[in-house]
PDB file of C-alpha atoms and ligand atoms in Angstrom:
ATOM      1  CA  MET E 265       8.108   3.701 -29.649  1.00 51.00           C
ATOM      2  CA  THR E 266       7.489   7.385 -28.864  1.00 58.00           C
ATOM      3  CA  ASP E 267       9.865  10.301 -29.450  1.00 63.00           C
ATOM      4  CA  GLY E 268       9.019  11.458 -25.967  1.00 64.00           C
ATOM      5  CA  SER E 269       7.604  14.797 -27.101  1.00 72.00           C
ATOM      6  CA  GLY E 270       4.449  14.319 -25.040  1.00 87.00           C
ATOM      7  CA  LEU E 271       6.463  13.909 -21.829  1.00 96.00           C
ATOM      8  CA  PRO E 272       7.133  16.544 -19.163  1.00 96.00           C
ATOM      9  CA  ALA E 273      10.574  18.155 -19.644  1.00 97.00           C
ATOM     10  CA  PHE E 274      11.778  16.265 -16.522  1.00 98.00           C
ATOM     11  CA  PHE E 275      12.048  13.016 -18.513  1.00 98.00           C
ATOM     12  CA  ARG E 276      14.645  11.751 -21.002  1.00 98.00           C
ATOM     13  CA  LEU E 277      13.243   8.695 -22.754  1.00 98.00           C
ATOM     14  CA  HIS E 278      15.414   5.765 -23.859  1.00 98.00           C
ATOM     15  CA  GLY E 279      13.214   3.284 -25.731  1.00 98.00           C
ATOM     16  CA  PHE E 280      14.408  -0.269 -26.454  1.00 98.00           C
ATOM     17  CA  ALA E 281      12.860  -3.052 -28.514  1.00 98.00           C
ATOM     18  CA  GLU E 282      14.045  -5.653 -25.982  1.00 98.00           C
ATOM     19  CA  LEU E 283      15.926  -5.639 -22.694  1.00 98.00           C
ATOM     20  CA  ASP E 284      16.681  -8.040 -19.888  1.00 98.00           C
ATOM     21  CA  SER E 285      14.646  -5.703 -17.678  1.00 98.00           C
ATOM     22  CA  THR E 286      13.937  -1.981 -17.802  1.00 99.00           C
ATOM     23  CA  ASN E 287      14.865  -1.836 -14.093  1.00 98.00           C
ATOM     24  CA  GLU E 288      18.247  -3.464 -14.794  1.00 98.00           C
ATOM     25  CA  GLU E 289      18.922  -0.971 -17.613  1.00 98.00           C
ATOM     26  CA  ALA E 290      17.897   1.946 -15.389  1.00 98.00           C
ATOM     27  CA  LYS E 291      20.237   0.640 -12.651  1.00 98.00           C
ATOM     28  CA  ARG E 292      23.119   0.332 -15.147  1.00 98.00           C
ATOM     29  CA  GLN E 293      22.489   3.903 -16.293  1.00 98.00           C
ATOM     30  CA  ALA E 294      22.240   5.066 -12.670  1.00 98.00           C
ATOM     31  CA  ALA E 295      25.624   3.477 -11.957  1.00 97.00           C
ATOM     32  CA  SER E 296      27.170   5.412 -14.834  1.00 97.00           C
ATOM     33  CA  GLY E 297      25.788   8.710 -13.572  1.00 97.00           C
ATOM     34  CA  ALA E 298      22.527   9.145 -15.509  1.00 98.00           C
ATOM     35  CA  PRO E 299      20.376  11.994 -14.158  1.00 98.00           C
ATOM     36  CA  ALA E 300      16.983  11.904 -12.456  1.00 98.00           C
ATOM     37  CA  GLY E 301      14.219  11.725 -15.040  1.00 98.00           C
ATOM     38  CA  THR E 302      15.955   9.066 -17.118  1.00 98.00           C
ATOM     39  CA  LEU E 303      13.078   6.928 -18.396  1.00 98.00           C
ATOM     40  CA  ILE E 304      13.644   3.475 -19.837  1.00 98.00           C
ATOM     41  CA  SER E 305      11.061   1.534 -21.813  1.00 98.00           C
ATOM     42  CA  ALA E 306      11.123  -1.773 -23.667  1.00 98.00           C
ATOM     43  CA  LEU E 307       8.632  -3.593 -25.870  1.00 98.00           C
ATOM     44  CA  THR E 308       9.544  -6.866 -24.187  1.00 98.00           C
ATOM     45  CA  GLN E 309      11.779  -8.081 -21.338  1.00 98.00           C
ATOM     46  CA  ARG E 310      13.765 -11.311 -21.215  1.00 98.00           C
ATOM     47  CA  ALA E 311      14.121 -11.234 -17.440  1.00 98.00           C
ATOM     48  CA  GLY E 312      11.364  -9.004 -16.086  1.00 98.00           C
ATOM     49  CA  HIS E 313      11.144  -9.382 -12.331  1.00 98.00           C
ATOM     50  CA  GLY E 314       8.989  -8.551  -9.368  1.00 98.00           C
ATOM     51  CA  ARG E 315       9.785  -8.416  -5.680  1.00 96.00           C
ATOM     52  CA  ARG E 316      12.018 -11.050  -4.076  1.00 93.00           C
ATOM     53  CA  GLY E 317      13.235 -12.253  -7.493  1.00 92.00           C
ATOM     54  CA  ARG E 318       9.791 -13.310  -8.709  1.00 97.00           C
ATOM     55  CA  VAL E 319       9.223 -13.409 -12.462  1.00 98.00           C
ATOM     56  CA  TRP E 320       7.247 -10.646 -14.194  1.00 98.00           C
ATOM     57  CA  VAL E 321       5.770 -12.162 -17.365  1.00 98.00           C
ATOM     58  CA  SER E 322       6.778  -9.692 -20.092  1.00 98.00           C
ATOM     59  CA  ALA E 323       5.220 -10.579 -23.447  1.00 98.00           C
ATOM     60  CA  PRO E 324       5.236  -7.980 -26.245  1.00 98.00           C
ATOM     61  CA  GLY E 325       2.169  -5.727 -26.308  1.00 98.00           C
ATOM     62  CA  ASN E 326       2.321  -4.678 -22.642  1.00 98.00           C
ATOM     63  CA  LEU E 327       4.009  -1.657 -21.049  1.00 98.00           C
ATOM     64  CA  TYR E 328       7.402  -1.987 -19.339  1.00 98.00           C
ATOM     65  CA  MET E 329       8.982   1.207 -18.039  1.00 99.00           C
ATOM     66  CA  SER E 330      11.404   2.361 -15.348  1.00 99.00           C
ATOM     67  CA  ILE E 331      12.018   5.853 -13.997  1.00 99.00           C
ATOM     68  CA  LEU E 332      15.334   6.849 -12.407  1.00 98.00           C
ATOM     69  CA  LEU E 333      15.120   9.318  -9.525  1.00 98.00           C
ATOM     70  CA  ARG E 334      17.622  10.875  -7.153  1.00 98.00           C
ATOM     71  CA  PRO E 335      15.447  12.455  -4.443  1.00 97.00           C
ATOM     72  CA  GLU E 336      17.232  14.097  -1.532  1.00 94.00           C
ATOM     73  CA  ARG E 337      15.327  11.935   0.901  1.00 95.00           C
ATOM     74  CA  SER E 338      15.908   8.833   3.012  1.00 93.00           C
ATOM     75  CA  VAL E 339      15.671   5.321   1.602  1.00 92.00           C
ATOM     76  CA  ALA E 340      12.640   4.665   3.843  1.00 92.00           C
ATOM     77  CA  ALA E 341      10.753   7.801   2.720  1.00 96.00           C
ATOM     78  CA  SER E 342      11.550   7.104  -0.930  1.00 97.00           C
ATOM     79  CA  ALA E 343       9.634   3.811  -0.712  1.00 96.00           C
ATOM     80  CA  GLN E 344       6.510   6.003  -0.619  1.00 98.00           C
ATOM     81  CA  LEU E 345       7.055   6.673  -4.331  1.00 98.00           C
ATOM     82  CA  GLY E 346       5.635   3.210  -4.995  1.00 98.00           C
ATOM     83  CA  PHE E 347       2.271   4.736  -4.060  1.00 98.00           C
ATOM     84  CA  ALA E 348       2.925   7.625  -6.484  1.00 98.00           C
ATOM     85  CA  ALA E 349       3.509   5.061  -9.231  1.00 98.00           C
ATOM     86  CA  ALA E 350       0.308   3.156  -8.376  1.00 98.00           C
ATOM     87  CA  LEU E 351      -1.690   6.406  -8.417  1.00 98.00           C
ATOM     88  CA  ALA E 352      -0.110   7.319 -11.775  1.00 98.00           C
ATOM     89  CA  VAL E 353      -1.096   3.973 -13.289  1.00 99.00           C
ATOM     90  CA  GLY E 354      -4.586   4.284 -11.815  1.00 98.00           C
ATOM     91  CA  GLU E 355      -5.097   7.776 -13.237  1.00 98.00           C
ATOM     92  CA  ALA E 356      -3.806   6.693 -16.652  1.00 98.00           C
ATOM     93  CA  LEU E 357      -6.109   3.647 -16.750  1.00 98.00           C
ATOM     94  CA  LEU E 358      -9.332   5.138 -15.357  1.00 98.00           C
ATOM     95  CA  PRO E 359     -10.383   7.036 -18.502  1.00 97.00           C
ATOM     96  CA  LEU E 360      -9.889   3.877 -20.588  1.00 98.00           C
ATOM     97  CA  LEU E 361     -11.978   1.507 -18.485  1.00 98.00           C
ATOM     98  CA  PRO E 362     -15.586   0.688 -19.304  1.00 98.00           C
ATOM     99  CA  ALA E 363     -18.348   2.055 -17.080  1.00 96.00           C
ATOM    100  CA  GLY E 364     -18.787  -0.210 -14.086  1.00 95.00           C
ATOM    101  CA  ALA E 365     -15.197  -1.506 -14.020  1.00 98.00           C
ATOM    102  CA  GLU E 366     -13.639  -1.138 -10.593  1.00 98.00           C
ATOM    103  CA  LEU E 367     -10.088   0.162 -10.199  1.00 98.00           C
ATOM    104  CA  ALA E 368      -8.424  -0.383  -6.834  1.00 98.00           C
ATOM    105  CA  TYR E 369      -4.994  -0.150  -5.235  1.00 98.00           C
ATOM    106  CA  LYS E 370      -3.674  -3.200  -3.422  1.00 98.00           C
ATOM    107  CA  TRP E 371      -0.997  -2.750  -0.800  1.00 98.00           C
ATOM    108  CA  PRO E 372       1.782  -2.097  -1.263  1.00 97.00           C
ATOM    109  CA  ASN E 373       1.940  -1.149  -4.952  1.00 96.00           C
ATOM    110  CA  ASP E 374      -0.381  -3.209  -7.162  1.00 98.00           C
ATOM    111  CA  VAL E 375      -3.199  -1.860  -9.291  1.00 98.00           C
ATOM    112  CA  LEU E 376      -6.282  -4.075  -9.672  1.00 98.00           C
ATOM    113  CA  VAL E 377      -9.137  -3.934 -12.164  1.00 98.00           C
ATOM    114  CA  ASP E 378     -12.236  -5.856 -11.090  1.00 98.00           C
ATOM    115  CA  GLY E 379     -10.167  -7.492  -8.346  1.00 97.00           C
ATOM    116  CA  ARG E 380      -7.411  -8.730 -10.696  1.00 98.00           C
ATOM    117  CA  LYS E 381      -3.834  -7.493 -10.978  1.00 98.00           C
ATOM    118  CA  ILE E 382      -3.276  -5.363 -14.083  1.00 98.00           C
ATOM    119  CA  SER E 383      -0.079  -3.624 -12.966  1.00 98.00           C
ATOM    120  CA  GLY E 384       2.902  -4.358 -10.767  1.00 98.00           C
ATOM    121  CA  ILE E 385       5.471  -1.882  -9.478  1.00 98.00           C
ATOM    122  CA  LEU E 386       9.007  -2.609  -8.332  1.00 98.00           C
ATOM    123  CA  LEU E 387      11.167  -0.127  -6.437  1.00 98.00           C
ATOM    124  CA  GLU E 388      14.907  -0.685  -6.237  1.00 98.00           C
ATOM    125  CA  SER E 389      17.342   1.726  -4.634  1.00 97.00           C
ATOM    126  CA  GLN E 390      20.894   2.282  -3.571  1.00 96.00           C
ATOM    127  CA  ALA E 391      21.758   4.143  -0.403  1.00 93.00           C
ATOM    128  CA  ALA E 392      24.430   6.833  -0.445  1.00 91.00           C
ATOM    129  CA  GLY E 393      25.216   6.590   3.270  1.00 83.00           C
ATOM    130  CA  GLU E 394      23.579   8.200   6.325  1.00 83.00           C
ATOM    131  CA  GLY E 395      20.214   6.809   5.173  1.00 82.00           C
ATOM    132  CA  ARG E 396      20.239   9.074   2.095  1.00 89.00           C
ATOM    133  CA  ILE E 397      19.515   7.708  -1.333  1.00 94.00           C
ATOM    134  CA  ASP E 398      21.935   7.636  -4.269  1.00 96.00           C
ATOM    135  CA  TRP E 399      19.342   6.462  -6.775  1.00 98.00           C
ATOM    136  CA  LEU E 400      15.866   4.995  -6.851  1.00 98.00           C
ATOM    137  CA  VAL E 401      14.411   3.088  -9.805  1.00 98.00           C
ATOM    138  CA  VAL E 402      10.619   2.881 -10.093  1.00 98.00           C
ATOM    139  CA  GLY E 403       9.711   0.007 -12.424  1.00 98.00           C
ATOM    140  CA  ILE E 404       6.174  -0.213 -13.763  1.00 99.00           C
ATOM    141  CA  GLY E 405       4.536  -3.005 -15.752  1.00 98.00           C
ATOM    142  CA  VAL E 406       0.999  -2.638 -17.122  1.00 98.00           C
ATOM    143  CA  ASN E 407      -0.828  -5.409 -18.983  1.00 98.00           C
ATOM    144  CA  LEU E 408      -2.472  -4.009 -22.104  1.00 98.00           C
ATOM    145  CA  ALA E 409      -2.808  -7.029 -24.359  1.00 98.00           C
ATOM    146  CA  SER E 410      -2.071 -10.145 -22.302  1.00 98.00           C
ATOM    147  CA  PHE E 411      -1.611 -11.494 -18.790  1.00 98.00           C
ATOM    148  CA  PRO E 412      -0.415 -14.761 -17.243  1.00 98.00           C
ATOM    149  CA  GLU E 413      -3.231 -17.253 -16.649  1.00 96.00           C
ATOM    150  CA  THR E 414      -1.584 -19.045 -13.769  1.00 94.00           C
ATOM    151  CA  SER E 415      -0.261 -16.290 -11.490  1.00 95.00           C
ATOM    152  CA  GLU E 416      -0.771 -16.795  -7.766  1.00 93.00           C
ATOM    153  CA  TYR E 417      -2.941 -13.664  -7.565  1.00 95.00           C
ATOM    154  CA  PRO E 418      -5.439 -13.512 -10.483  1.00 97.00           C
ATOM    155  CA  ALA E 419      -4.308 -11.168 -13.278  1.00 98.00           C
ATOM    156  CA  THR E 420      -5.968  -9.262 -16.100  1.00 98.00           C
ATOM    157  CA  SER E 421      -5.205  -6.891 -18.971  1.00 98.00           C
ATOM    158  CA  LEU E 422      -6.828  -3.771 -20.397  1.00 98.00           C
ATOM    159  CA  ALA E 423      -8.098  -5.831 -23.345  1.00 98.00           C
ATOM    160  CA  ALA E 424      -9.625  -8.482 -21.060  1.00 98.00           C
ATOM    161  CA  ALA E 425     -11.223  -5.775 -18.913  1.00 98.00           C
ATOM    162  CA  GLY E 426     -12.968  -4.346 -21.998  1.00 98.00           C
ATOM    163  CA  ALA E 427     -11.004  -1.079 -22.004  1.00 97.00           C
ATOM    164  CA  ALA E 428     -10.770   1.304 -24.932  1.00 93.00           C
ATOM    165  CA  PRO E 429      -7.723   0.491 -27.093  1.00 95.00           C
ATOM    166  CA  VAL E 430      -4.685   2.621 -26.280  1.00 97.00           C
ATOM    167  CA  ALA E 431      -1.275   2.927 -27.949  1.00 97.00           C
ATOM    168  CA  LEU E 432       1.682   1.928 -25.778  1.00 97.00           C
ATOM    169  CA  GLU E 433       3.321   5.345 -26.195  1.00 97.00           C
ATOM    170  CA  ALA E 434       0.131   7.172 -25.186  1.00 98.00           C
ATOM    171  CA  LEU E 435      -0.127   5.077 -22.034  1.00 98.00           C
ATOM    172  CA  LEU E 436       3.567   5.523 -21.225  1.00 98.00           C
ATOM    173  CA  GLU E 437       3.175   9.291 -21.514  1.00 98.00           C
ATOM    174  CA  ALA E 438       0.013   9.335 -19.408  1.00 98.00           C
ATOM    175  CA  VAL E 439       1.673   7.284 -16.648  1.00 98.00           C
ATOM    176  CA  ALA E 440       4.825   9.432 -16.757  1.00 98.00           C
ATOM    177  CA  ARG E 441       2.846  12.704 -16.640  1.00 98.00           C
ATOM    178  CA  SER E 442       0.757  11.562 -13.697  1.00 98.00           C
ATOM    179  CA  PHE E 443       3.791  10.139 -11.896  1.00 98.00           C
ATOM    180  CA  HIS E 444       5.569  13.467 -12.302  1.00 98.00           C
ATOM    181  CA  PHE E 445       2.551  15.260 -10.791  1.00 98.00           C
ATOM    182  CA  TRP E 446       2.540  12.971  -7.720  1.00 98.00           C
ATOM    183  CA  TYR E 447       6.341  13.072  -7.428  1.00 98.00           C
ATOM    184  CA  GLU E 448       6.276  16.889  -7.230  1.00 98.00           C
ATOM    185  CA  ARG E 449       3.459  16.810  -4.678  1.00 98.00           C
ATOM    186  CA  TRP E 450       5.453  14.334  -2.595  1.00 98.00           C
ATOM    187  CA  LEU E 451       8.589  16.517  -2.759  1.00 98.00           C
ATOM    188  CA  LEU E 452       6.573  19.571  -1.663  1.00 98.00           C
ATOM    189  CA  HIS E 453       4.030  18.114   0.756  1.00 98.00           C
ATOM    190  CA  GLY E 454       5.305  14.683   1.766  1.00 98.00           C
ATOM    191  CA  PHE E 455       3.299  11.468   1.850  1.00 98.00           C
ATOM    192  CA  ALA E 456      -0.054  12.823   3.158  1.00 98.00           C
ATOM    193  CA  PRO E 457      -1.667  13.710  -0.219  1.00 98.00           C
ATOM    194  CA  LEU E 458      -0.589  10.386  -1.748  1.00 98.00           C
ATOM    195  CA  ARG E 459      -1.899   8.496   1.259  1.00 98.00           C
ATOM    196  CA  GLU E 460      -5.296  10.160   0.996  1.00 98.00           C
ATOM    197  CA  ALA E 461      -5.665   9.517  -2.752  1.00 98.00           C
ATOM    198  CA  TRP E 462      -4.502   5.908  -2.397  1.00 98.00           C
ATOM    199  CA  LEU E 463      -6.860   5.159   0.527  1.00 98.00           C
ATOM    200  CA  ALA E 464      -9.824   6.491  -1.475  1.00 98.00           C
ATOM    201  CA  ARG E 465      -9.469   3.420  -3.723  1.00 98.00           C
ATOM    202  CA  ALA E 466      -7.804   0.931  -1.390  1.00 98.00           C
ATOM    203  CA  HIS E 467      -8.680  -2.721  -1.992  1.00 97.00           C
ATOM    204  CA  GLY E 468      -9.980  -4.571   1.049  1.00 95.00           C
ATOM    205  CA  LEU E 469      -9.951  -1.590   3.426  1.00 97.00           C
ATOM    206  CA  GLY E 470     -11.761  -2.455   6.656  1.00 97.00           C
ATOM    207  CA  ARG E 471     -12.038  -6.100   5.640  1.00 97.00           C
ATOM    208  CA  PRO E 472     -10.324  -9.305   6.807  1.00 97.00           C
ATOM    209  CA  ILE E 473      -7.054  -9.966   4.969  1.00 97.00           C
ATOM    210  CA  ARG E 474      -4.181 -12.396   5.144  1.00 97.00           C
ATOM    211  CA  VAL E 475      -0.631 -11.042   4.925  1.00 97.00           C
ATOM    212  CA  ARG E 476       2.248 -13.302   3.995  1.00 97.00           C
ATOM    213  CA  LEU E 477       5.396 -12.230   5.791  1.00 94.00           C
ATOM    214  CA  PRO E 478       8.913 -13.677   5.755  1.00 89.00           C
ATOM    215  CA  GLU E 479       8.220 -15.269   9.145  1.00 90.00           C
ATOM    216  CA  GLY E 480       4.776 -16.700   8.284  1.00 93.00           C
ATOM    217  CA  GLU E 481       1.215 -15.510   7.760  1.00 95.00           C
ATOM    218  CA  SER E 482      -0.872 -13.086   9.744  1.00 96.00           C
ATOM    219  CA  GLU E 483      -4.634 -12.562   9.521  1.00 97.00           C
ATOM    220  CA  GLY E 484      -6.542  -9.531  10.646  1.00 98.00           C
ATOM    221  CA  ARG E 485      -8.540  -6.515   9.536  1.00 98.00           C
ATOM    222  CA  PHE E 486      -6.951  -4.076   7.089  1.00 98.00           C
ATOM    223  CA  ALA E 487      -7.243  -0.868   9.123  1.00 98.00           C
ATOM    224  CA  GLY E 488      -5.425   1.521   6.763  1.00 97.00           C
ATOM    225  CA  LEU E 489      -1.992   3.020   6.211  1.00 98.00           C
ATOM    226  CA  ASP E 490       0.121   4.799   8.788  1.00 97.00           C
ATOM    227  CA  LYS E 491       1.621   8.166   7.918  1.00 97.00           C
ATOM    228  CA  GLU E 492       4.719   6.505   6.430  1.00 97.00           C
ATOM    229  CA  GLY E 493       2.844   4.010   4.215  1.00 97.00           C
ATOM    230  CA  ALA E 494       3.020   0.885   6.391  1.00 97.00           C
ATOM    231  CA  LEU E 495      -0.050  -1.379   6.370  1.00 98.00           C
ATOM    232  CA  LEU E 496      -2.014  -1.395   9.640  1.00 98.00           C
ATOM    233  CA  LEU E 497      -3.395  -4.807  10.544  1.00 98.00           C
ATOM    234  CA  ASP E 498      -5.783  -5.140  13.489  1.00 98.00           C
ATOM    235  CA  ILE E 499      -5.523  -8.565  15.095  1.00 97.00           C
ATOM    236  CA  GLY E 500      -8.081  -8.688  17.889  1.00 95.00           C
ATOM    237  CA  THR E 501      -7.270  -5.669  20.024  1.00 96.00           C
ATOM    238  CA  ALA E 502      -3.655  -5.437  18.850  1.00 97.00           C
ATOM    239  CA  ARG E 503      -2.522  -3.326  15.908  1.00 97.00           C
ATOM    240  CA  ARG E 504       0.419  -4.513  13.848  1.00 97.00           C
ATOM    241  CA  ARG E 505       2.421  -2.266  11.507  1.00 97.00           C
ATOM    242  CA  ILE E 506       3.649  -4.103   8.400  1.00 97.00           C
ATOM    243  CA  THR E 507       6.283  -2.648   6.064  1.00 95.00           C
ATOM    244  CA  ALA E 508       6.722  -5.557   3.612  1.00 94.00           C
ATOM    245  CA  GLY E 509       4.534  -8.510   2.661  1.00 96.00           C
ATOM    246  CA  ASP E 510       1.966  -9.928   0.246  1.00 96.00           C
ATOM    247  CA  VAL E 511      -1.748  -9.386   0.827  1.00 96.00           C
ATOM    248  CA  PHE E 512      -4.471 -11.967   0.060  1.00 95.00           C
ATOM    249  CA  PRO E 513      -8.128 -12.256   1.048  1.00 92.00           C
ATOM    250  CA  ALA E 514      -8.545 -13.882   4.458  1.00 92.00           C
ATOM    251  CA  ALA E 515      -8.876 -17.662   4.397  1.00 81.00           C
ATOM    252  CA  ARG E 516     -12.081 -17.508   6.443  1.00 64.00           C
TER     253      ARG E 516
HETATM  254  C1  BT5 D 300       5.428  -6.894  -8.843  1.00 60.23           C
HETATM  255  O1  BT5 D 300       6.096  -7.820  -8.121  1.00 60.23           O
HETATM  256  O2  BT5 D 300       4.228  -6.853  -9.004  1.00 60.23           O
HETATM  257  C2  BT5 D 300       6.358  -5.875  -9.527  1.00 60.23           C
HETATM  258  C3  BT5 D 300       6.412  -6.084 -11.010  1.00 60.23           C
HETATM  259  C4  BT5 D 300       7.223  -4.997 -11.676  1.00 60.23           C
HETATM  260  C5  BT5 D 300       7.370  -5.234 -13.144  1.00 60.23           C
HETATM  261  C6  BT5 D 300       8.043  -4.069 -13.827  1.00 60.23           C
HETATM  262  S1  BT5 D 300       8.003  -4.236 -15.568  1.00 60.23           S
HETATM  263  C7  BT5 D 300       9.142  -2.960 -15.747  1.00 60.23           C
HETATM  264  C8  BT5 D 300      10.170  -3.155 -14.649  1.00 60.23           C
HETATM  265  N1  BT5 D 300      11.201  -4.085 -15.054  1.00 60.23           N
HETATM  266  C9  BT5 D 300      11.213  -5.192 -14.284  1.00 60.23           C
HETATM  267  O3  BT5 D 300      12.004  -6.156 -14.421  1.00 60.23           O
HETATM  268  N2  BT5 D 300      10.251  -5.092 -13.341  1.00 60.23           N
HETATM  269  C10 BT5 D 300       9.512  -3.856 -13.463  1.00 60.23           C
HETATM  270  P1  BT5 D 300       5.416  -8.833  -7.102  1.00 60.23           P
HETATM  271  O4  BT5 D 300       4.489  -8.094  -6.187  1.00 60.23           O
HETATM  272  O5  BT5 D 300       6.553  -9.600  -6.545  1.00 60.23           O
HETATM  273  O6  BT5 D 300       4.503  -9.743  -8.034  1.00 60.23           O
HETATM  274  C11 BT5 D 300       5.063 -10.731  -8.866  1.00 60.23           C
HETATM  275  C12 BT5 D 300       3.994 -11.791  -9.109  1.00 60.23           C
HETATM  276  O7  BT5 D 300       2.985 -11.270  -9.989  1.00 60.23           O
HETATM  277  C13 BT5 D 300       4.514 -13.037  -9.802  1.00 60.23           C
HETATM  278  O8  BT5 D 300       5.025 -13.949  -8.867  1.00 60.23           O
HETATM  279  C14 BT5 D 300       3.261 -13.561 -10.506  1.00 60.23           C
HETATM  280  O9  BT5 D 300       2.445 -14.304  -9.613  1.00 60.23           O
HETATM  281  C15 BT5 D 300       2.513 -12.292 -10.840  1.00 60.23           C
HETATM  282  N3  BT5 D 300       2.761 -11.861 -12.230  1.00 60.23           N
HETATM  283  C16 BT5 D 300       3.834 -12.086 -13.013  1.00 60.23           C
HETATM  284  N4  BT5 D 300       3.714 -11.473 -14.201  1.00 60.23           N
HETATM  285  C17 BT5 D 300       2.524 -10.836 -14.177  1.00 60.23           C
HETATM  286  C18 BT5 D 300       1.835 -10.006 -15.098  1.00 60.23           C
HETATM  287  N5  BT5 D 300       2.328  -9.678 -16.291  1.00 60.23           N
HETATM  288  N6  BT5 D 300       0.622  -9.545 -14.707  1.00 60.23           N
HETATM  289  C19 BT5 D 300       0.081  -9.814 -13.512  1.00 60.23           C
HETATM  290  N7  BT5 D 300       0.692 -10.589 -12.585  1.00 60.23           N
HETATM  291  C20 BT5 D 300       1.904 -11.089 -12.917  1.00 60.23           C
END
């Protein structure tokens, strides 16, 4: 793939033709002491995964990358870096999209083009004790060439959205550069600037949504994000704070 020369000095790129999963490789490297900024990419994944063990379809031609970080922050605060990754993907994709295409962020960490999922982000971490983090892996998949036709939430790719062609390495570098920008802002200023940028393109804000939770489904109005990144769901006069779940349009 790329020699990494277009990347900020923070990153050390390890490019693979094929892996089980770039997140798994990043976790293996984390366990053997790899530093923050280790960046793993693969042309295809045999066992790409999403949240809760779901499959991430990983055909050749799409982007699969994982960034290893060791922020001196809590596990809970570090989850906010999923928003940094979504913003990075969004900023990398925007200049490629045709006029009139709509790019939006879907809580917690998806990126949508014209209402369809073009990118998924998976955060995995290990605590070091006292709520601190040992390592955090930010895994990012972006569909350039292909997408699954039968996913539960409709999907798309850059090609299907009519975007300008882009080389994998150019997109990897653009995502990494933008992620690094948002990571530094987060280290310096906390979640507030990420929250503001994310909300400016939030999918379904102010509208009725359905959230699937481990204990069942909840419907309400998507009222925004709290200052930690939790989704705020207004159900009648009550406001519920949701930290994990899957968002769909409301049934009614
Ligand atoms: C995600 O999970 O969206 C996070 C996906 C993270 C993938 C990256 S690729 C690099 C790194 N290495 C990995 O092994 N993972 C990361 P979740 O929100 O759970 O969504 C998963 C669901 O998205 C699946 O159940 C499908 O319905 C759908 N899906 C699967 N493959 C897709 C694709 N290529 N494009 C769009 N949707 C897909």
